[in-house]
Amino acid sequence: MAQSDPKLTVAEKAKVAWYVARMAKRGIADDRERGGVVYQGDLERKVDRILDQARQREEAATKKK
């Protein structure tokens, strides 16, 4: 079952944009001598955590209705 993307608040959108920008910066700063492999798992987990919290918030809001 695929989960739909939750609606994000302005603060959540800003955080996700910040983490995506940091991922891009790490990608640009990579020396490419190791085959272009840069560890970004920590930032990906932070984005996933934000999306999970937004899904939980939406579920709680629909249960209250």
PDB file of N, CA and C in Angstrom:
ATOM      1  N   MET A   1       0.848  -1.176   0.000  1.00  0.00           N
ATOM      2  CA  MET A   1       0.000   0.000   0.000  1.00  0.00           C
ATOM      3  C   MET A   1       0.896   1.243   0.000  1.00  0.00           C
ATOM      4  N   ALA A   2       0.713   2.080  -0.989  1.00  0.00           N
ATOM      5  CA  ALA A   2       1.506   3.303  -1.093  1.00  0.00           C
ATOM      6  C   ALA A   2       0.876   4.401  -0.239  1.00  0.00           C
ATOM      7  N   GLN A   3       1.732   5.102   0.469  1.00  0.00           N
ATOM      8  CA  GLN A   3       1.235   6.182   1.305  1.00  0.00           C
ATOM      9  C   GLN A   3       1.235   7.467   0.491  1.00  0.00           C
ATOM     10  N   SER A   4       0.180   8.235   0.630  1.00  0.00           N
ATOM     11  CA  SER A   4       0.117   9.501  -0.088  1.00  0.00           C
ATOM     12  C   SER A   4       0.964  10.539   0.639  1.00  0.00           C
ATOM     13  N   ASP A   5       1.367  11.532  -0.105  1.00  0.00           N
ATOM     14  CA  ASP A   5       2.160  12.602   0.496  1.00  0.00           C
ATOM     15  C   ASP A   5       1.239  13.493   1.320  1.00  0.00           C
ATOM     16  N   PRO A   6       1.608  13.751   2.547  1.00  0.00           N
ATOM     17  CA  PRO A   6       0.770  14.594   3.407  1.00  0.00           C
ATOM     18  C   PRO A   6       0.932  16.064   3.051  1.00  0.00           C
ATOM     19  N   LYS A   7      -0.054  16.848   3.435  1.00  0.00           N
ATOM     20  CA  LYS A   7       0.073  18.295   3.273  1.00  0.00           C
ATOM     21  C   LYS A   7       1.013  18.786   4.360  1.00  0.00           C
ATOM     22  N   LEU A   8       2.003  19.551   3.958  1.00  0.00           N
ATOM     23  CA  LEU A   8       3.001  20.042   4.890  1.00  0.00           C
ATOM     24  C   LEU A   8       2.681  21.468   5.321  1.00  0.00           C
ATOM     25  N   THR A   9       3.051  21.782   6.549  1.00  0.00           N
ATOM     26  CA  THR A   9       2.935  23.155   7.015  1.00  0.00           C
ATOM     27  C   THR A   9       4.087  23.964   6.421  1.00  0.00           C
ATOM     28  N   VAL A  10       4.030  25.260   6.594  1.00  0.00           N
ATOM     29  CA  VAL A  10       5.089  26.126   6.071  1.00  0.00           C
ATOM     30  C   VAL A  10       6.429  25.784   6.722  1.00  0.00           C
ATOM     31  N   ALA A  11       6.417  25.529   8.018  1.00  0.00           N
ATOM     32  CA  ALA A  11       7.653  25.185   8.725  1.00  0.00           C
ATOM     33  C   ALA A  11       8.215  23.863   8.219  1.00  0.00           C
ATOM     34  N   GLU A  12       7.351  22.888   7.985  1.00  0.00           N
ATOM     35  CA  GLU A  12       7.810  21.596   7.483  1.00  0.00           C
ATOM     36  C   GLU A  12       8.381  21.729   6.073  1.00  0.00           C
ATOM     37  N   LYS A  13       7.740  22.533   5.244  1.00  0.00           N
ATOM     38  CA  LYS A  13       8.255  22.767   3.892  1.00  0.00           C
ATOM     39  C   LYS A  13       9.637  23.416   3.947  1.00  0.00           C
ATOM     40  N   ALA A  14       9.813  24.343   4.854  1.00  0.00           N
ATOM     41  CA  ALA A  14      11.107  25.016   4.981  1.00  0.00           C
ATOM     42  C   ALA A  14      12.187  24.036   5.436  1.00  0.00           C
ATOM     43  N   LYS A  15      11.852  23.171   6.388  1.00  0.00           N
ATOM     44  CA  LYS A  15      12.821  22.186   6.866  1.00  0.00           C
ATOM     45  C   LYS A  15      13.210  21.217   5.758  1.00  0.00           C
ATOM     46  N   VAL A  16      12.220  20.741   5.006  1.00  0.00           N
ATOM     47  CA  VAL A  16      12.506  19.812   3.914  1.00  0.00           C
ATOM     48  C   VAL A  16      13.371  20.497   2.861  1.00  0.00           C
ATOM     49  N   ALA A  17      13.056  21.735   2.538  1.00  0.00           N
ATOM     50  CA  ALA A  17      13.858  22.478   1.559  1.00  0.00           C
ATOM     51  C   ALA A  17      15.291  22.647   2.053  1.00  0.00           C
ATOM     52  N   TRP A  18      15.452  22.906   3.338  1.00  0.00           N
ATOM     53  CA  TRP A  18      16.792  23.071   3.917  1.00  0.00           C
ATOM     54  C   TRP A  18      17.592  21.775   3.790  1.00  0.00           C
ATOM     55  N   TYR A  19      16.955  20.634   4.115  1.00  0.00           N
ATOM     56  CA  TYR A  19      17.654  19.358   4.029  1.00  0.00           C
ATOM     57  C   TYR A  19      17.974  18.983   2.581  1.00  0.00           C
ATOM     58  N   VAL A  20      17.077  19.279   1.660  1.00  0.00           N
ATOM     59  CA  VAL A  20      17.346  19.001   0.248  1.00  0.00           C
ATOM     60  C   VAL A  20      18.506  19.867  -0.244  1.00  0.00           C
ATOM     61  N   ALA A  21      18.555  21.109   0.196  1.00  0.00           N
ATOM     62  CA  ALA A  21      19.667  21.989  -0.188  1.00  0.00           C
ATOM     63  C   ALA A  21      20.986  21.457   0.377  1.00  0.00           C
ATOM     64  N   ARG A  22      20.962  20.948   1.598  1.00  0.00           N
ATOM     65  CA  ARG A  22      22.179  20.372   2.181  1.00  0.00           C
ATOM     66  C   ARG A  22      22.620  19.126   1.425  1.00  0.00           C
ATOM     67  N   MET A  23      21.631  18.316   0.974  1.00  0.00           N
ATOM     68  CA  MET A  23      21.966  17.146   0.166  1.00  0.00           C
ATOM     69  C   MET A  23      22.632  17.572  -1.137  1.00  0.00           C
ATOM     70  N   ALA A  24      22.092  18.609  -1.766  1.00  0.00           N
ATOM     71  CA  ALA A  24      22.669  19.106  -3.017  1.00  0.00           C
ATOM     72  C   ALA A  24      24.087  19.634  -2.784  1.00  0.00           C
ATOM     73  N   LYS A  25      24.273  20.333  -1.683  1.00  0.00           N
ATOM     74  CA  LYS A  25      25.599  20.872  -1.371  1.00  0.00           C
ATOM     75  C   LYS A  25      26.609  19.745  -1.178  1.00  0.00           C
ATOM     76  N   ARG A  26      26.192  18.673  -0.491  1.00  0.00           N
ATOM     77  CA  ARG A  26      27.086  17.533  -0.308  1.00  0.00           C
ATOM     78  C   ARG A  26      27.414  16.886  -1.651  1.00  0.00           C
ATOM     79  N   GLY A  27      26.431  16.822  -2.522  1.00  0.00           N
ATOM     80  CA  GLY A  27      26.656  16.238  -3.834  1.00  0.00           C
ATOM     81  C   GLY A  27      27.626  17.054  -4.659  1.00  0.00           C
ATOM     82  N   ILE A  28      27.524  18.355  -4.578  1.00  0.00           N
ATOM     83  CA  ILE A  28      28.429  19.238  -5.319  1.00  0.00           C
ATOM     84  C   ILE A  28      29.833  19.169  -4.733  1.00  0.00           C
ATOM     85  N   ALA A  29      29.937  19.068  -3.426  1.00  0.00           N
ATOM     86  CA  ALA A  29      31.240  19.065  -2.761  1.00  0.00           C
ATOM     87  C   ALA A  29      31.968  17.729  -2.883  1.00  0.00           C
ATOM     88  N   ASP A  30      31.293  16.702  -3.393  1.00  0.00           N
ATOM     89  CA  ASP A  30      31.911  15.391  -3.528  1.00  0.00           C
ATOM     90  C   ASP A  30      33.102  15.468  -4.476  1.00  0.00           C
ATOM     91  N   ASP A  31      34.161  14.760  -4.147  1.00  0.00           N
ATOM     92  CA  ASP A  31      35.380  14.815  -4.955  1.00  0.00           C
ATOM     93  C   ASP A  31      35.307  13.936  -6.202  1.00  0.00           C
ATOM     94  N   ARG A  32      34.312  13.118  -6.335  1.00  0.00           N
ATOM     95  CA  ARG A  32      34.081  12.237  -7.473  1.00  0.00           C
ATOM     96  C   ARG A  32      35.165  11.175  -7.662  1.00  0.00           C
ATOM     97  N   GLU A  33      36.149  11.121  -6.794  1.00  0.00           N
ATOM     98  CA  GLU A  33      37.175  10.097  -6.895  1.00  0.00           C
ATOM     99  C   GLU A  33      36.675   8.756  -6.367  1.00  0.00           C
ATOM    100  N   ARG A  34      35.671   8.777  -5.547  1.00  0.00           N
ATOM    101  CA  ARG A  34      35.113   7.542  -4.991  1.00  0.00           C
ATOM    102  C   ARG A  34      33.888   7.098  -5.773  1.00  0.00           C
ATOM    103  N   GLY A  35      33.763   7.553  -6.986  1.00  0.00           N
ATOM    104  CA  GLY A  35      32.622   7.156  -7.801  1.00  0.00           C
ATOM    105  C   GLY A  35      31.386   7.999  -7.549  1.00  0.00           C
ATOM    106  N   GLY A  36      31.554   9.157  -6.976  1.00  0.00           N
ATOM    107  CA  GLY A  36      30.424  10.042  -6.735  1.00  0.00           C
ATOM    108  C   GLY A  36      29.512   9.585  -5.614  1.00  0.00           C
ATOM    109  N   VAL A  37      30.039   8.803  -4.685  1.00  0.00           N
ATOM    110  CA  VAL A  37      29.222   8.288  -3.597  1.00  0.00           C
ATOM    111  C   VAL A  37      29.385   9.191  -2.381  1.00  0.00           C
ATOM    112  N   VAL A  38      28.293   9.781  -1.964  1.00  0.00           N
ATOM    113  CA  VAL A  38      28.279  10.633  -0.779  1.00  0.00           C
ATOM    114  C   VAL A  38      27.202  10.095   0.144  1.00  0.00           C
ATOM    115  N   TYR A  39      27.508   9.929   1.409  1.00  0.00           N
ATOM    116  CA  TYR A  39      26.525   9.439   2.362  1.00  0.00           C
ATOM    117  C   TYR A  39      25.554  10.560   2.716  1.00  0.00           C
ATOM    118  N   GLN A  40      24.289  10.338   2.405  1.00  0.00           N
ATOM    119  CA  GLN A  40      23.259  11.320   2.721  1.00  0.00           C
ATOM    120  C   GLN A  40      22.118  10.699   3.503  1.00  0.00           C
ATOM    121  N   GLY A  41      22.348   9.525   4.018  1.00  0.00           N
ATOM    122  CA  GLY A  41      21.309   8.811   4.741  1.00  0.00           C
ATOM    123  C   GLY A  41      20.784   9.555   5.950  1.00  0.00           C
ATOM    124  N   ASP A  42      21.658  10.305   6.619  1.00  0.00           N
ATOM    125  CA  ASP A  42      21.212  11.045   7.794  1.00  0.00           C
ATOM    126  C   ASP A  42      20.194  12.119   7.403  1.00  0.00           C
ATOM    127  N   LEU A  43      20.446  12.806   6.300  1.00  0.00           N
ATOM    128  CA  LEU A  43      19.508  13.840   5.867  1.00  0.00           C
ATOM    129  C   LEU A  43      18.221  13.227   5.324  1.00  0.00           C
ATOM    130  N   GLU A  44      18.342  12.093   4.635  1.00  0.00           N
ATOM    131  CA  GLU A  44      17.149  11.415   4.123  1.00  0.00           C
ATOM    132  C   GLU A  44      16.260  10.955   5.269  1.00  0.00           C
ATOM    133  N   ARG A  45      16.874  10.463   6.356  1.00  0.00           N
ATOM    134  CA  ARG A  45      16.089  10.044   7.529  1.00  0.00           C
ATOM    135  C   ARG A  45      15.363  11.229   8.149  1.00  0.00           C
ATOM    136  N   LYS A  46      16.007  12.399   8.178  1.00  0.00           N
ATOM    137  CA  LYS A  46      15.364  13.584   8.748  1.00  0.00           C
ATOM    138  C   LYS A  46      14.159  13.989   7.913  1.00  0.00           C
ATOM    139  N   VAL A  47      14.281  13.925   6.596  1.00  0.00           N
ATOM    140  CA  VAL A  47      13.147  14.258   5.722  1.00  0.00           C
ATOM    141  C   VAL A  47      12.036  13.230   5.911  1.00  0.00           C
ATOM    142  N   ASP A  48      12.392  11.949   5.985  1.00  0.00           N
ATOM    143  CA  ASP A  48      11.387  10.911   6.210  1.00  0.00           C
ATOM    144  C   ASP A  48      10.666  11.111   7.537  1.00  0.00           C
ATOM    145  N   ARG A  49      11.406  11.528   8.562  1.00  0.00           N
ATOM    146  CA  ARG A  49      10.803  11.769   9.873  1.00  0.00           C
ATOM    147  C   ARG A  49       9.785  12.913   9.800  1.00  0.00           C
ATOM    148  N   ILE A  50      10.108  13.964   9.069  1.00  0.00           N
ATOM    149  CA  ILE A  50       9.188  15.092   8.914  1.00  0.00           C
ATOM    150  C   ILE A  50       7.919  14.630   8.201  1.00  0.00           C
ATOM    151  N   LEU A  51       8.078  13.826   7.139  1.00  0.00           N
ATOM    152  CA  LEU A  51       6.916  13.333   6.404  1.00  0.00           C
ATOM    153  C   LEU A  51       6.062  12.404   7.266  1.00  0.00           C
ATOM    154  N   ASP A  52       6.700  11.565   8.067  1.00  0.00           N
ATOM    155  CA  ASP A  52       5.952  10.677   8.968  1.00  0.00           C
ATOM    156  C   ASP A  52       5.154  11.469  10.000  1.00  0.00           C
ATOM    157  N   GLN A  53       5.764  12.504  10.558  1.00  0.00           N
ATOM    158  CA  GLN A  53       5.063  13.337  11.535  1.00  0.00           C
ATOM    159  C   GLN A  53       3.877  14.050  10.886  1.00  0.00           C
ATOM    160  N   ALA A  54       4.025  14.487   9.649  1.00  0.00           N
ATOM    161  CA  ALA A  54       2.926  15.150   8.948  1.00  0.00           C
ATOM    162  C   ALA A  54       1.791  14.160   8.689  1.00  0.00           C
ATOM    163  N   ARG A  55       2.127  12.915   8.330  1.00  0.00           N
ATOM    164  CA  ARG A  55       1.091  11.896   8.126  1.00  0.00           C
ATOM    165  C   ARG A  55       0.341  11.622   9.425  1.00  0.00           C
ATOM    166  N   GLN A  56       1.075  11.526  10.523  1.00  0.00           N
ATOM    167  CA  GLN A  56       0.438  11.285  11.816  1.00  0.00           C
ATOM    168  C   GLN A  56      -0.480  12.438  12.191  1.00  0.00           C
ATOM    169  N   ARG A  57      -0.040  13.670  11.897  1.00  0.00           N
ATOM    170  CA  ARG A  57      -0.859  14.836  12.203  1.00  0.00           C
ATOM    171  C   ARG A  57      -2.155  14.803  11.395  1.00  0.00           C
ATOM    172  N   GLU A  58      -2.060  14.432  10.117  1.00  0.00           N
ATOM    173  CA  GLU A  58      -3.259  14.369   9.281  1.00  0.00           C
ATOM    174  C   GLU A  58      -4.199  13.267   9.749  1.00  0.00           C
ATOM    175  N   GLU A  59      -3.651  12.111  10.125  1.00  0.00           N
ATOM    176  CA  GLU A  59      -4.475  11.030  10.632  1.00  0.00           C
ATOM    177  C   GLU A  59      -5.201  11.435  11.907  1.00  0.00           C
ATOM    178  N   ALA A  60      -4.503  12.115  12.787  1.00  0.00           N
ATOM    179  CA  ALA A  60      -5.124  12.565  14.042  1.00  0.00           C
ATOM    180  C   ALA A  60      -6.221  13.586  13.759  1.00  0.00           C
ATOM    181  N   ALA A  61      -6.012  14.429  12.764  1.00  0.00           N
ATOM    182  CA  ALA A  61      -7.016  15.436  12.421  1.00  0.00           C
ATOM    183  C   ALA A  61      -8.259  14.779  11.829  1.00  0.00           C
ATOM    184  N   THR A  62      -8.092  13.736  11.018  1.00  0.00           N
ATOM    185  CA  THR A  62      -9.251  13.069  10.430  1.00  0.00           C
ATOM    186  C   THR A  62     -10.009  12.248  11.469  1.00  0.00           C
ATOM    187  N   LYS A  63      -9.304  11.750  12.486  1.00  0.00           N
ATOM    188  CA  LYS A  63      -9.977  10.986  13.540  1.00  0.00           C
ATOM    189  C   LYS A  63     -10.831  11.893  14.416  1.00  0.00           C
ATOM    190  N   LYS A  64     -10.426  13.134  14.578  1.00  0.00           N
ATOM    191  CA  LYS A  64     -11.176  14.070  15.411  1.00  0.00           C
ATOM    192  C   LYS A  64     -12.479  14.499  14.755  1.00  0.00           C
ATOM    193  N   LYS A  65     -12.529  14.421  13.431  1.00  0.00           N
ATOM    194  CA  LYS A  65     -13.737  14.880  12.710  1.00  0.00           C
ATOM    195  C   LYS A  65     -14.864  13.920  12.797  1.00  0.00           C
TER     196      LYS A  65
END
